[in-house]
Amino acid sequence: MRAFQDLIAAMIAGRDWPGMGNSEQARELMTAVYSERYHSAAHFRDRYQQRANLQKKEDVASYAGWITADNPTSGAYQGTSFVWFPGVGGSIAVLVIGTDGFGADSHILGRPGHARRLRALRALHQGQVWVKPDLLDLNTRVPDSVIGNWPAAESAMKIYGHVIYAAVPVRNIADSSAVEDLLDLFFAEHGTPLTGKFRERWADRQQAIAGAIFPRFDPTKVLSLLKERRFVILEGPPGTGKTRWALDLSHRIGPVTTVQFHPARTYEDFVVGLFPRPAADGLAFEVRAGDLLQANLAAAQGPHVLLIDEINRADLGRVLGEAVMLFEVGEAPRRVHLPQVPAGHPPELELSPNLLVLGTRNTADRTIARLDLAIRRRFAFVPVWPDLDVVAAEGVDFAVQLFADTVHSFAEFADDETLRLVPGHAYFLDPRPEFDPVDRQARVARRLELELVPLLRDYLDERLCGGASEAIAGLTDRISSTIMGLS
């Protein structure tokens, strides 16, 4: 790793690096870094050229880095590149688009997966990596508030500030991990394999990036959040185990009142209402406490969870009515006057501090309205994503491979809205694990054929996949072909 360490040392030195004014020394350093980390075959190595213009004059935009080989050897170039700009007190390592446009790299920049991986790296490095909100935006410059926190490279920022789309300031050795990730991502996105221990490191980093894109559900943290925040919704695509997790967490706390919302759910069902009952002279009406009042009464005896499954399938504004104002945490107790008062309940409703509300929400259901913003702000939302380890633990090899293909296809090609449709791990699991394990593969194959493939075809038929439609159609065909090959 000596060559990469020398590269970091040069970046840390910035304009004080002894190689300033000697661009050939910079090119030799880059050649050594490539030879140390990446595949040496000519058809990989020849995909790139090194550019270096390291001058001692402060009014010159000095830079050095790798660009793609299909560009001229000087002047403006196209496509993406990894470059560092030496400055005062360090350097800025960047991914940047050539000032001549996207070129052949438009397919990289246009894939949601590229931006998704960069945002994951930003999270993994706790904000140290800056990422442009829109990678394809060539008009917006890096904000002055961001540049102000980087080593001073004023001339470079004036010329290239509008084409930088990811960057990390480099001042000390602690910054080397972020630089390494950007550098390896650049070469990996261009199809160049890493070698030796660097290949192993990048495989680990890819796992970490996937974990940042699809974070693992941590029941301990969610349980703590529920006790602290009181009103929580687990949201995610179908088949990720939201209801199972909600039941498990609820029972860890205490008694549970479970309800499922649907379009016919009303205020009278959930809060309070008049209901007819047979009487000697016809019908009489009685006041009945809804689910909220019943759970709230039970909470007077100790911690109690009101579990609302499919919380967004009802019109929450109508179902909650004036009770929505009660869902506040950390404020003085609030009360609302009930239009009818059931026996055994006070005339005003105040939520017990022992009452916790845990909901589940299917993000793939486009047939229902989005949550009202006034309601949304009263709940904490916890994403529940697919979990590859759950499928791997069951040991059905083709299911593991198809699940990895599914998650990759959505992560790489789907925009943020379509990503919410990614099928969860449940579609790849044995629906009857208690049955004879000898027939497990056949049961999983039938589930994929009869549940997952129809779901994906519904997505496509309803035109829900946007720009990912071609990729999802290809995924569907691959799943179908694999199933047919098993029969």
CSV table of N, CA and C in Angstrom, one decimal, residues 1-13 17 29 32-33 36 84 173:
chain,number,residue,atom,x,y,z
A,1,MET,N,0.8,-1.2,0.0
A,1,MET,CA,0.0,0.0,0.0
A,1,MET,C,0.9,1.3,0.0
A,2,ARG,N,2.1,1.1,-0.3
A,2,ARG,CA,3.1,2.2,-0.2
A,2,ARG,C,2.8,3.3,-1.2
A,3,ALA,N,2.4,2.9,-2.4
A,3,ALA,CA,2.1,3.9,-3.4
A,3,ALA,C,0.9,4.8,-3.0
A,4,PHE,N,-0.1,4.1,-2.5
A,4,PHE,CA,-1.3,4.9,-2.1
A,4,PHE,C,-1.0,5.8,-0.9
A,5,GLN,N,-0.1,5.3,0.0
A,5,GLN,CA,0.3,6.2,1.1
A,5,GLN,C,1.1,7.4,0.6
A,6,ASP,N,1.9,7.2,-0.4
A,6,ASP,CA,2.6,8.3,-1.0
A,6,ASP,C,1.6,9.3,-1.7
A,7,LEU,N,0.6,8.8,-2.3
A,7,LEU,CA,-0.4,9.7,-2.9
A,7,LEU,C,-1.1,10.5,-1.8
A,8,ILE,N,-1.5,9.9,-0.7
A,8,ILE,CA,-2.1,10.6,0.4
A,8,ILE,C,-1.2,11.7,1.0
A,9,ALA,N,0.1,11.3,1.1
A,9,ALA,CA,1.1,12.3,1.6
A,9,ALA,C,1.1,13.5,0.7
A,10,ALA,N,1.1,13.2,-0.6
A,10,ALA,CA,1.1,14.4,-1.6
A,10,ALA,C,-0.1,15.2,-1.4
A,11,MET,N,-1.3,14.6,-1.2
A,11,MET,CA,-2.5,15.4,-1.0
A,11,MET,C,-2.5,16.2,0.2
A,12,ILE,N,-2.0,15.6,1.3
A,12,ILE,CA,-1.9,16.3,2.6
A,12,ILE,C,-1.0,17.5,2.5
A,13,ALA,N,0.1,17.3,1.7
A,13,ALA,CA,1.1,18.4,1.6
A,13,ALA,C,0.5,19.6,0.7
A,17,TRP,N,3.7,20.2,-1.6
A,17,TRP,CA,4.3,18.9,-2.1
A,17,TRP,C,5.5,19.2,-3.0
A,29,LEU,N,3.6,8.7,-9.9
A,29,LEU,CA,2.9,8.3,-8.7
A,29,LEU,C,1.6,7.7,-9.0
A,32,ALA,N,2.1,4.2,-10.2
A,32,ALA,CA,2.4,3.2,-9.1
A,32,ALA,C,1.2,2.9,-8.4
A,33,VAL,N,0.3,3.8,-8.1
A,33,VAL,CA,-0.9,3.5,-7.4
A,33,VAL,C,-1.8,2.6,-8.2
A,36,GLU,N,-0.4,-0.9,-8.1
A,36,GLU,CA,-0.5,-1.5,-6.8
A,36,GLU,C,-1.9,-2.1,-6.5
A,84,TRP,N,-7.3,15.2,-8.0
A,84,TRP,CA,-7.1,16.0,-6.7
A,84,TRP,C,-6.6,17.4,-7.1
A,173,ILE,N,-3.9,12.1,7.7
A,173,ILE,CA,-4.0,10.7,7.3
A,173,ILE,C,-5.4,10.1,7.6
